[in-house]
Short mmCIF file of C-alpha atoms and ligand atoms in Angstrom, two decimals:
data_model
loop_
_atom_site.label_atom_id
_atom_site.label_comp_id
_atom_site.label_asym_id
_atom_site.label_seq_id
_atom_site.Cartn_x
_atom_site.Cartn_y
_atom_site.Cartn_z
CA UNK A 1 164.39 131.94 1.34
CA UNK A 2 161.51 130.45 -0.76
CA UNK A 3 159.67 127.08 -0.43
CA UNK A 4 160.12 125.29 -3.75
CA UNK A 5 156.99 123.05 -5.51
CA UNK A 6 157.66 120.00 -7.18
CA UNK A 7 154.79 119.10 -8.81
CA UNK A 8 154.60 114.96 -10.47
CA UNK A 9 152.59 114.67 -13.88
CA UNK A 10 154.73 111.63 -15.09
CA UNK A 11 152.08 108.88 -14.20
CA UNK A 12 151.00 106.49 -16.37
CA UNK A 13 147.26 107.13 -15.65
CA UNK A 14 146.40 104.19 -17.06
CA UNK A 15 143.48 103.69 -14.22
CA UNK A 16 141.68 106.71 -15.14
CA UNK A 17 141.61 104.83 -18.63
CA UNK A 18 142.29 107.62 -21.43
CA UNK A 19 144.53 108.00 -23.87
CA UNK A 20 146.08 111.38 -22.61
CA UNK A 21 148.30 111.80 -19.65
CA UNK A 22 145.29 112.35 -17.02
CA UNK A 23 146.75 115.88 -15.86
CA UNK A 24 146.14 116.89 -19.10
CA UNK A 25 142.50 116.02 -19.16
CA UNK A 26 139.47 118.80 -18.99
CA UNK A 27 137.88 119.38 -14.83
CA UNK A 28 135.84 122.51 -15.05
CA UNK A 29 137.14 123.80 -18.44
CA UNK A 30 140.53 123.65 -17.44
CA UNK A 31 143.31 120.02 -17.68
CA UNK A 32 143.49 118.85 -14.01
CA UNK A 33 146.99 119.78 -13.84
CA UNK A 34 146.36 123.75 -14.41
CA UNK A 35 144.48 123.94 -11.12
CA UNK A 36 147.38 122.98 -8.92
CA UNK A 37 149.51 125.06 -10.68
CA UNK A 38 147.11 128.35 -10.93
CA UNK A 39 147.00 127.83 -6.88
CA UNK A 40 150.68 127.06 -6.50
CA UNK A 41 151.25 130.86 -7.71
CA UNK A 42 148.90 132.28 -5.52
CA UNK A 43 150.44 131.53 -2.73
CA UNK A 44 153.37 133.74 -1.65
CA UNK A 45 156.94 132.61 -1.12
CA UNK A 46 156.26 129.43 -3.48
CA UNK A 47 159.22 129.41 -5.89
CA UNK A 48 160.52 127.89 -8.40
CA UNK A 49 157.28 125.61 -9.22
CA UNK A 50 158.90 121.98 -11.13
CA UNK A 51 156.16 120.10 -13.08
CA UNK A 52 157.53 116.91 -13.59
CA UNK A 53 156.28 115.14 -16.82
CA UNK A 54 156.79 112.28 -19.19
CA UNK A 55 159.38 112.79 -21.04
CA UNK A 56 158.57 113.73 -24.98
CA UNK A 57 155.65 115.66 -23.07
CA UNK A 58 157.12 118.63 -22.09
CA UNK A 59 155.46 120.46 -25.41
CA UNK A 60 152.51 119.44 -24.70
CA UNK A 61 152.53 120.37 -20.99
CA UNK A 62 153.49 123.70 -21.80
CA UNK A 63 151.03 124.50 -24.39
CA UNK A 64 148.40 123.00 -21.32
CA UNK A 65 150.00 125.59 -18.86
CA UNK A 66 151.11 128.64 -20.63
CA UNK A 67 148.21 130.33 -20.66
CA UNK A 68 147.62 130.39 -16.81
CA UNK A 69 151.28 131.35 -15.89
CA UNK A 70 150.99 135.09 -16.53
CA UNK A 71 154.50 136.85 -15.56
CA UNK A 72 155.63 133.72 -13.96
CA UNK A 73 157.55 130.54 -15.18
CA UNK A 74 157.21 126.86 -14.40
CA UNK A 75 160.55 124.80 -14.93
CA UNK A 76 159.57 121.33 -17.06
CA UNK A 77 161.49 118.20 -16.22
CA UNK A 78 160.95 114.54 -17.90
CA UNK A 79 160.50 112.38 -14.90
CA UNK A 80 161.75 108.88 -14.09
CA UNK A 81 159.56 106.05 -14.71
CA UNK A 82 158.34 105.50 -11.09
CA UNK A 83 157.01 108.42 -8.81
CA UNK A 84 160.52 108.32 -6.47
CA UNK A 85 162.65 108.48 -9.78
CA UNK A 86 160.37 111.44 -10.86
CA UNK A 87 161.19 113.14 -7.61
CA UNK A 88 164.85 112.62 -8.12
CA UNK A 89 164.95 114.01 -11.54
CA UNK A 90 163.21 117.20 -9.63
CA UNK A 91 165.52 117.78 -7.03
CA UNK A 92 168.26 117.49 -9.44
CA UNK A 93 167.15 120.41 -10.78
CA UNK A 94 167.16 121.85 -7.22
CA UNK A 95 169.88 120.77 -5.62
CA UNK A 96 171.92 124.03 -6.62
CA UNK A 97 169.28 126.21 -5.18
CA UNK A 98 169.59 124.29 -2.44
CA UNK A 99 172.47 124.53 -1.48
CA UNK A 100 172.67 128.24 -1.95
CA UNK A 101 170.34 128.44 0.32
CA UNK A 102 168.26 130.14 -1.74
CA UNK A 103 165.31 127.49 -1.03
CA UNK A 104 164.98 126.12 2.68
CA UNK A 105 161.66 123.70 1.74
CA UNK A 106 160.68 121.62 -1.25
CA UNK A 107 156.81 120.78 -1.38
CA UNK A 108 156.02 117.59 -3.34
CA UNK A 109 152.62 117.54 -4.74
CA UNK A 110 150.34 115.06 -7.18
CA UNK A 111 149.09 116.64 -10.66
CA UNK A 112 146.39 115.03 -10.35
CA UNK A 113 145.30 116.70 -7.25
CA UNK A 114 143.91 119.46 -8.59
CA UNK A 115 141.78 120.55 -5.96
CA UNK A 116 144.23 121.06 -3.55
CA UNK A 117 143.72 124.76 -1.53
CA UNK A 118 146.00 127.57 -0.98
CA UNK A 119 145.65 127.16 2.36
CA UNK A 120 147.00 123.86 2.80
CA UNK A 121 150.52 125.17 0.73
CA UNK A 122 151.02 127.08 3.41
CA UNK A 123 149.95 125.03 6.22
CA UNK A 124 152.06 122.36 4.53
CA UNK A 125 155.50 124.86 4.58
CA UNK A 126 154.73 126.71 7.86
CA UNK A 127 154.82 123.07 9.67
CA UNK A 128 157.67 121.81 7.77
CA UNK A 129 159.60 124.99 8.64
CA UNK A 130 158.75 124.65 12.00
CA UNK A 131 159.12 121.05 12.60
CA UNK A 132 160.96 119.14 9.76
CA UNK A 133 158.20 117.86 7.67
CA UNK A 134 154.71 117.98 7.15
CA UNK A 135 152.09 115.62 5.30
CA UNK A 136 148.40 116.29 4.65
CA UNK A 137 145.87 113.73 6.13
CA UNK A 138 142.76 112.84 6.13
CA UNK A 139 140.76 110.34 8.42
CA UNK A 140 139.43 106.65 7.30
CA UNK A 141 135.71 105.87 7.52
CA UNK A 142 136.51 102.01 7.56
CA UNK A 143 139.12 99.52 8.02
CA UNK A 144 141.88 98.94 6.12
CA UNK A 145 143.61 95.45 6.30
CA UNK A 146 144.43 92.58 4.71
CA UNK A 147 143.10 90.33 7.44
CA UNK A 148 139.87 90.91 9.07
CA UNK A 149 140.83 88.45 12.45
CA UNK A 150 143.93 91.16 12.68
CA UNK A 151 142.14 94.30 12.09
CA UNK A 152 143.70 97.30 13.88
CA UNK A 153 141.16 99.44 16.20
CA UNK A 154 139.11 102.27 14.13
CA UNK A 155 140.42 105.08 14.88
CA UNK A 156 144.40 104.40 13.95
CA UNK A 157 144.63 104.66 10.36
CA UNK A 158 144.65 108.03 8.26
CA UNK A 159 145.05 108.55 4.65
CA UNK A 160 147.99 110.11 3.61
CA UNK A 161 147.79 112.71 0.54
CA UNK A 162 150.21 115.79 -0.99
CA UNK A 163 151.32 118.33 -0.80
CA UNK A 164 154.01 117.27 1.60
CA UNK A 165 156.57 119.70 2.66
CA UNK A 166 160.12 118.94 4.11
CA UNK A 167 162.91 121.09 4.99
CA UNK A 168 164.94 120.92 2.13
CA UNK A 169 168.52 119.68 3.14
CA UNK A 170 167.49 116.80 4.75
CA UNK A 171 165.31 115.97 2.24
CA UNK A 172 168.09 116.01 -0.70
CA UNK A 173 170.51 113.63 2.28
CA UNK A 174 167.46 111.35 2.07
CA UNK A 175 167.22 111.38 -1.81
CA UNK A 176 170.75 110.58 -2.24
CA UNK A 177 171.05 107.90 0.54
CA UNK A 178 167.74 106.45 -1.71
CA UNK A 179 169.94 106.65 -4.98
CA UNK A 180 172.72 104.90 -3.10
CA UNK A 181 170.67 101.78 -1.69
CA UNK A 182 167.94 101.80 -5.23
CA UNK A 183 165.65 102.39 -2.60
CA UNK A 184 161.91 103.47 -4.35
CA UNK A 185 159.36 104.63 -1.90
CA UNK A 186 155.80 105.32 -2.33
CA UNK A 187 156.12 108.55 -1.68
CA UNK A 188 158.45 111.65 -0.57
CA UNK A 189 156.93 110.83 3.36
CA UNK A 190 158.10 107.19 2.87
CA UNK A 191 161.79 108.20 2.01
CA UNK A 192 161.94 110.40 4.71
CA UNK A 193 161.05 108.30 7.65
CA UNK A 194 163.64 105.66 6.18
CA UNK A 195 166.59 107.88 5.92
CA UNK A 196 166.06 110.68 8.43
CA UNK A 197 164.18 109.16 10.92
CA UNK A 198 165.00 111.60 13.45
CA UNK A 199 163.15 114.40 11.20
CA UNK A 200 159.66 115.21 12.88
CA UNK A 201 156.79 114.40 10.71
CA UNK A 202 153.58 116.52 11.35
CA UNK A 203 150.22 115.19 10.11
CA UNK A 204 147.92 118.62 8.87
CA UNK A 205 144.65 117.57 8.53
CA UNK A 206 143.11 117.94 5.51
CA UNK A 207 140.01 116.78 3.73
CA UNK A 208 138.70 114.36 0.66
CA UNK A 209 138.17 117.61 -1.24
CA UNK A 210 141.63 117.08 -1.90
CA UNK A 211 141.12 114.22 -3.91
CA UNK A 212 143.27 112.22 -6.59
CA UNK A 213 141.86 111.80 -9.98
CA UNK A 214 142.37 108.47 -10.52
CA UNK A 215 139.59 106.49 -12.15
CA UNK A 216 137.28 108.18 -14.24
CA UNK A 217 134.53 108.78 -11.85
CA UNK A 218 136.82 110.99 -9.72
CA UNK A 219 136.67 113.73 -12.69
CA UNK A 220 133.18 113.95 -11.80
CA UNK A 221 133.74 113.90 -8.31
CA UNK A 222 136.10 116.50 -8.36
CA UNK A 223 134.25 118.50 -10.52
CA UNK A 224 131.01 118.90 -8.14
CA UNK A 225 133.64 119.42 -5.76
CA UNK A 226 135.08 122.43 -6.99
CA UNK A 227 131.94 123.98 -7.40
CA UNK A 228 130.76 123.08 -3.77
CA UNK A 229 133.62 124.82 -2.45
C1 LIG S 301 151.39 110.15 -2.32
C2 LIG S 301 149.94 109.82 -2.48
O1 LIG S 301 149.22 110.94 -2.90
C3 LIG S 301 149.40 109.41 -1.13
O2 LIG S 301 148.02 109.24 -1.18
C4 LIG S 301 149.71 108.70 -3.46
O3 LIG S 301 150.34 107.53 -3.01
C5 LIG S 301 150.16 109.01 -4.87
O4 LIG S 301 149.84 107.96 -5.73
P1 LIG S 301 150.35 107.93 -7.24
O5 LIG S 301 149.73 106.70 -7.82
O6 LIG S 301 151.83 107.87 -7.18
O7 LIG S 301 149.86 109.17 -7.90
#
C-alpha cells in the first residue's frame, strides 16, 4: 500500500502580488512549487504525487516540473476554485486507487510550502497510519483573538500547517458527505473533524521553517531559510 500526495497549486496568490501563479515563482533558482515536489519523491512509499493547478495551467506546470521528475510522473489536475473544491477534484482522481486498496493514506500539502522536510512526510503518514490522521503544528508566540477582554490563556493556540495525512477511506466518506451538504472547509483537517469526528487527530510538531509563501517578503524569508537549514 502507498501513501498518496495531493499537492494544491490552484490559489489565486493574489497576496504575494505577481502576475504568475506564486508556485511558479523563482526561491533559490528553482519555482516554489518544485521543492515540495523534488522532496515528495524522496521519500519512500509516496505514490502517486497529484499537483493540483488552475485549470489552463497544466502546460505551464509541467514545463515548471519536468525537469526535476526524473523516472517518475506527477498526475496534473485543474482544481476547483476554492482550496476544498481543489481537494475534491484530487481525490476524484483517487478514489479508484482507493478503493483498490492500492493507497491506504492521502497527504494533502500547500505548493507554496516549499520548504517542507522529508522528515515530516513521513512523520505525517506514520501517525496517520497509526492513529487516523495527522496535522503538522507549530506553536504561537502571541495571542490570537478577536477580543482582547476574552483572550484565551497563552499557551492554547497552535498554528496549523500541511502536509496533513489521513487514512484514506475515511477521508474520501468525509469528502463526499462535504459534496452532499456544499460544505467548504478551510482545510482537509477542518473536513475531517466535521464528518468523522470519531477519527483521532494527532498534532506533529513542526516548525516556521515550514513556512507559506504568501506575501512577497516570505520569498525572502524562505529563501535564507533554506540555506540555514
Ligand atoms: C491549510 C493551511 O496551510 C493551514 O495553515 C492554510 O490554511 C492554507 O491556506 P491557503 O490560503 O489555502 O493556501
Amino acid at each position: 500500500m502507498t501513501a498518496a500526495v495531493v499537492i494544491l497549486a490552484a490559489g489565486s496568490g493574489s497576496r504575494v502580488g505577481a502576475e504568475v501563479n506564486k508556485v511558479l515563482l523563482p526561491l533559490d533558482g528553482l519555482p516554489v512549487l518544485a521543492h515540495s515536489v523534488r522532496t515528495v519523491l524522496t521519500v519512500p512509499g509516496l505514490d502517486p504525487v497529484v499537483v493540483v493547478c488552475r485549470p489552463g495551467e497544466e502546460s505551464e506546470v509541467g514545463t515548471a516540473l519536468t525537469p526535476h521528475l526524473g523516472a517518475r510522473d506527477v498526475l496534473l489536475v485543474p482544481g476547483g476554485t476554492t482550496r476544498h473544491g481543489s481537494e475534491q477534484a484530487a481525490l476524484a482522481v483517487l478514489t479508484p486507487r482507493i478503493e483498490q486498496g492500492e493507497v491506504d493514506v492521502v497527504v494533502i500539502h500547500d505548493g507554496a510550502r516549499a520548504l517542507a522536510p522529508a522528515g515530516l512526510f513521513e512523520q505525517v503518514v506514520d501517525t496517520a497510519r497509526e492513529a487516523g490522521g495527522a496535522v503538522p503544528t507549530v506553536e504561537l508566540a502571541g495571542l490570537l483573538t478577536r477580543d482582547p477582554t476574552a483572550a484565551p490563556p497563552r499557551g492554547r493556540l497552535v498554528g496549523v500547517q500541511t502536509p496533513q495525512a489521513f487514512r484514506a477511506a475515511p477521508l474520501l466518506d468525509a469528502y463526499r458527505a462535504a459534496a452532499r451538504d456544499g460544505f467548504d472547509g478551510t482545510d482537509t483537517a477542518a473536513c475531517l473533524e466535521r464528518y468523522q469526528p470519531e477519527l483521532a487527530i494527532r498534532a506533529v510538531p513542526a516548525g516556521p521553517a515550514n513556512l507559506k509563501v504568501t506575501y512577497p517578503e516570505d520569498l525572502e524569508a524562505a529563501s535564507r531559510l533554506s540555506s540555514a537549514g
